[in-house]
mmCIF file of C-alpha atoms in Angstrom:
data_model
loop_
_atom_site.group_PDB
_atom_site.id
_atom_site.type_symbol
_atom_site.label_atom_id
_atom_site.label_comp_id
_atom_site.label_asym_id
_atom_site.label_seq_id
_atom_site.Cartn_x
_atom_site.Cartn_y
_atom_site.Cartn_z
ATOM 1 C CA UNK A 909 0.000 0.000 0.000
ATOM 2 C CA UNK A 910 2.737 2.346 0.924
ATOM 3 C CA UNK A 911 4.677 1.655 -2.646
ATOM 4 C CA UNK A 912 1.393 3.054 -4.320
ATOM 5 C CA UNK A 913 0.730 6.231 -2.513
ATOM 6 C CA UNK A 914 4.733 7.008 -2.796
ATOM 7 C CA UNK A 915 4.405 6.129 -6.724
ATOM 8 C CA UNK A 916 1.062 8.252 -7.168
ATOM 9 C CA UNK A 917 2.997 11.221 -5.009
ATOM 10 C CA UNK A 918 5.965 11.108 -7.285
ATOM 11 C CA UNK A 919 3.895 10.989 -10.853
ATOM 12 C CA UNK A 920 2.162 14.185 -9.318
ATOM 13 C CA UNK A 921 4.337 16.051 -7.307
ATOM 14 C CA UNK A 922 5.027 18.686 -9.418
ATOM 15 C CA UNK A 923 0.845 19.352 -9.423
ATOM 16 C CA UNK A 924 0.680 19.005 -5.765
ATOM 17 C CA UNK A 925 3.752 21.476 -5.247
ATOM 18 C CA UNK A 926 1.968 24.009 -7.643
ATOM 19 C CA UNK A 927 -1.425 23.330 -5.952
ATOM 20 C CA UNK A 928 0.003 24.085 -2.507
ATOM 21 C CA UNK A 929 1.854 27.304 -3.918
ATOM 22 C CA UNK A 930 -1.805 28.345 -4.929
ATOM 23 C CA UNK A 931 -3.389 27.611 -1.632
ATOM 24 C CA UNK A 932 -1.114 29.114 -0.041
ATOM 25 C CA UNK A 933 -1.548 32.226 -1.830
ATOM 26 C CA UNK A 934 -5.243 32.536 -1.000
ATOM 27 C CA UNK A 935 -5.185 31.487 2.399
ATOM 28 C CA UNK A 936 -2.309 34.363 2.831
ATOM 29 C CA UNK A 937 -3.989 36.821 1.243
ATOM 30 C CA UNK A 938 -7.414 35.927 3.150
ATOM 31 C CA UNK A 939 -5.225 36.138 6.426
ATOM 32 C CA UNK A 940 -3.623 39.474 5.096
ATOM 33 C CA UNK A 941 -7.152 40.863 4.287
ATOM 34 C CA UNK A 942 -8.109 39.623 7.523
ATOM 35 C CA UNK A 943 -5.911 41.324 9.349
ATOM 36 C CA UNK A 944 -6.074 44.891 8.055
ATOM 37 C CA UNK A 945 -8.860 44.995 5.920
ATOM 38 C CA UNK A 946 -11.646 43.429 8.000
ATOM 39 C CA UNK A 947 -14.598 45.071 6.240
ATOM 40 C CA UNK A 948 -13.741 43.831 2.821
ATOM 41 C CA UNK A 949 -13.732 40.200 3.903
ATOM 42 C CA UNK A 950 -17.174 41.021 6.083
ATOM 43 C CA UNK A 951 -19.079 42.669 3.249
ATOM 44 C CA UNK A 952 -17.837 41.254 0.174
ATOM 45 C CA UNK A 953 -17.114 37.770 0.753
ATOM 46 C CA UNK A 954 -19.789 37.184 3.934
ATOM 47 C CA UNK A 955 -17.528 36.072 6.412
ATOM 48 C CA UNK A 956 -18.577 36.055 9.781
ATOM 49 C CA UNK A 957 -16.603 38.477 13.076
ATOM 50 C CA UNK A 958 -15.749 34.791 14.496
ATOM 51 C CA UNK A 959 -14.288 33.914 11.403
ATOM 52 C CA UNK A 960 -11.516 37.158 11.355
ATOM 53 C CA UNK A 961 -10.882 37.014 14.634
ATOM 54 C CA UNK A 962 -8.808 33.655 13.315
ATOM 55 C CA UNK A 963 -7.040 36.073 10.975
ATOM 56 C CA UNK A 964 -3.450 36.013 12.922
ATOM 57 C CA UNK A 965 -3.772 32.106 12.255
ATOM 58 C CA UNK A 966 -4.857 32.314 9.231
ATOM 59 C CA UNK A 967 -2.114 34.673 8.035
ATOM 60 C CA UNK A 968 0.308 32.506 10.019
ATOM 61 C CA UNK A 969 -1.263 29.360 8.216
ATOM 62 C CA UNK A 970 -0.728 30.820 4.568
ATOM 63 C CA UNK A 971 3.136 31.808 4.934
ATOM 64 C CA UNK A 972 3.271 28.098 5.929
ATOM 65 C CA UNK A 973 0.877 26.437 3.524
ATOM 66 C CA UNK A 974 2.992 28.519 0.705
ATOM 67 C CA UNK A 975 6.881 28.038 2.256
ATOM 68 C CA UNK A 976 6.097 24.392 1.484
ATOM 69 C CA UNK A 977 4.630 24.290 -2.021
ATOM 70 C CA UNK A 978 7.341 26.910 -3.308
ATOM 71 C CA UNK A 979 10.179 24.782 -1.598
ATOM 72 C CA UNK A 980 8.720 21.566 -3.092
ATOM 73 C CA UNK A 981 7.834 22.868 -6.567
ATOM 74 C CA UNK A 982 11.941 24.538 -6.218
ATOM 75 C CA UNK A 983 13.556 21.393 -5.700
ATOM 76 C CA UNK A 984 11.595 19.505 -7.919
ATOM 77 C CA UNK A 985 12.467 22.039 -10.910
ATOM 78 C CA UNK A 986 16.017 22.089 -9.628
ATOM 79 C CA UNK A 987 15.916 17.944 -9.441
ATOM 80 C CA UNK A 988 14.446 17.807 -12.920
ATOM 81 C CA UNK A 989 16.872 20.590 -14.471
ATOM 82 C CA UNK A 990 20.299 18.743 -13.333
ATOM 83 C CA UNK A 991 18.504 15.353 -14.451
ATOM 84 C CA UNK A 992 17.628 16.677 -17.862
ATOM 85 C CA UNK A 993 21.233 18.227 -18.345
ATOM 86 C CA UNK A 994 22.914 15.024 -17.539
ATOM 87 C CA UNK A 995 21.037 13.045 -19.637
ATOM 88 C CA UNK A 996 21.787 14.798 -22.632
ATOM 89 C CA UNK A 997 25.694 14.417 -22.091
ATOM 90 C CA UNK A 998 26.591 11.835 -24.897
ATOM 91 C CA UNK A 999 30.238 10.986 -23.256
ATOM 92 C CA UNK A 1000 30.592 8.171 -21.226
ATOM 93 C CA UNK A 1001 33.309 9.317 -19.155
ATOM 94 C CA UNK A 1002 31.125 12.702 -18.534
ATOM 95 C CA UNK A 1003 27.849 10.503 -17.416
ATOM 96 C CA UNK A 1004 30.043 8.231 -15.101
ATOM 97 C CA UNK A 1005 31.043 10.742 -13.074
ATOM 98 C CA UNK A 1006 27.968 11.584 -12.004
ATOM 99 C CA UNK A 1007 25.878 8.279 -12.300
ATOM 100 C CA UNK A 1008 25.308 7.376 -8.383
ATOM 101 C CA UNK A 1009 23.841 11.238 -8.255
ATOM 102 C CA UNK A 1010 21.629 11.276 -10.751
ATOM 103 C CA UNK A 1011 20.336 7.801 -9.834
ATOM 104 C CA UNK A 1012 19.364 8.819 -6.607
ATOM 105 C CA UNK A 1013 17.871 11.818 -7.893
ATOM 106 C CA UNK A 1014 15.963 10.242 -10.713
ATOM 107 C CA UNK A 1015 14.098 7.807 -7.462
ATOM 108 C CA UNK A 1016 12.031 10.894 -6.458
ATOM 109 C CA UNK A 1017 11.270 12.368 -10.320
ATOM 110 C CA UNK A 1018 8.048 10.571 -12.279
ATOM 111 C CA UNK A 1019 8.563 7.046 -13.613
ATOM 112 C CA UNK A 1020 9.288 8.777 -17.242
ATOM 113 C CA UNK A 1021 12.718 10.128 -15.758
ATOM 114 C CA UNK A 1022 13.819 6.462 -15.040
ATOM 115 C CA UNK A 1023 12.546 5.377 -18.367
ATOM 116 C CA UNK A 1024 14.941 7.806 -19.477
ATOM 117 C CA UNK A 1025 18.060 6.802 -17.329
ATOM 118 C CA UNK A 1026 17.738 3.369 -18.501
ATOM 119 C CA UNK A 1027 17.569 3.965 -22.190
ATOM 120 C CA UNK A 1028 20.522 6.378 -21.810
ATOM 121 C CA UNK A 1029 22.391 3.621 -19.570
ATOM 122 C CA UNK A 1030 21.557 1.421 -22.433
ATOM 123 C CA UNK A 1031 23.068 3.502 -24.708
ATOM 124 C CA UNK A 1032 26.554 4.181 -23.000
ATOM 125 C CA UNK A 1033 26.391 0.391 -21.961
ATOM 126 C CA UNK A 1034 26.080 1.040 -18.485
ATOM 127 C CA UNK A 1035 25.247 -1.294 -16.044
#
């Protein structure tokens, strides 16, 4: 069970990073609003005095909520750049050096990125 929620998490991880950079963004700018604008959030949107007085946590809630989506969706751009760069290398010597690395790194990527590796592998006869 735990091999297919990790596999399902890795072929979507870069839509779950961008879908917690989004949240993040309106729950921060609902907490900002909250917190200095109170009478845009109570007449235009409805909400309810109980509901701002949550605004610190709110705020507080966003900066979190959006840390971890842009630091996710980061290093899985970063991940995916130095993947795609050595994989293009057509030297054999070049791609050795940095096998073990990109190996590991190609574990957390989609299973198209290790479909790669091994047909590049393949191709430098690499075992």
């Amino acid at each position: 069970m735990r091999g297919k929620i990790t596999g399902f998490l890795r072929e979507y991880f870069f839509l779950f990073s961008i879908k917690f950079t989004i949240l993040g963004c309106i729950v921060l700018v609902i907490g900002i609003t909250g917190m200095w604008f109170q009478d845009i959030l109570k007449n235009m949107l409805g909400f309810s005095k109980e509901t701002l007085n949550w605004s610190l946590y709110i705020l507080i809630l966003g900066f979190i909520v959006f840390g971890i989506g842009v630091y996710y969706l980061y290093s899985y751009i970063t991940t995916r750049k130095f993947v795609n760069e050595e994989l293009k290398t057509n030297k054999r010597s070049e791609f050795l050096k940095k096998h073990v690395e990109v190996k590991q790194k190609v574990k957390h990527l989609p299973s198209k990125y290790q479909k790669m590796l091994k047909e590049k592998e393949e191709e430098l006869q690499i075992k």
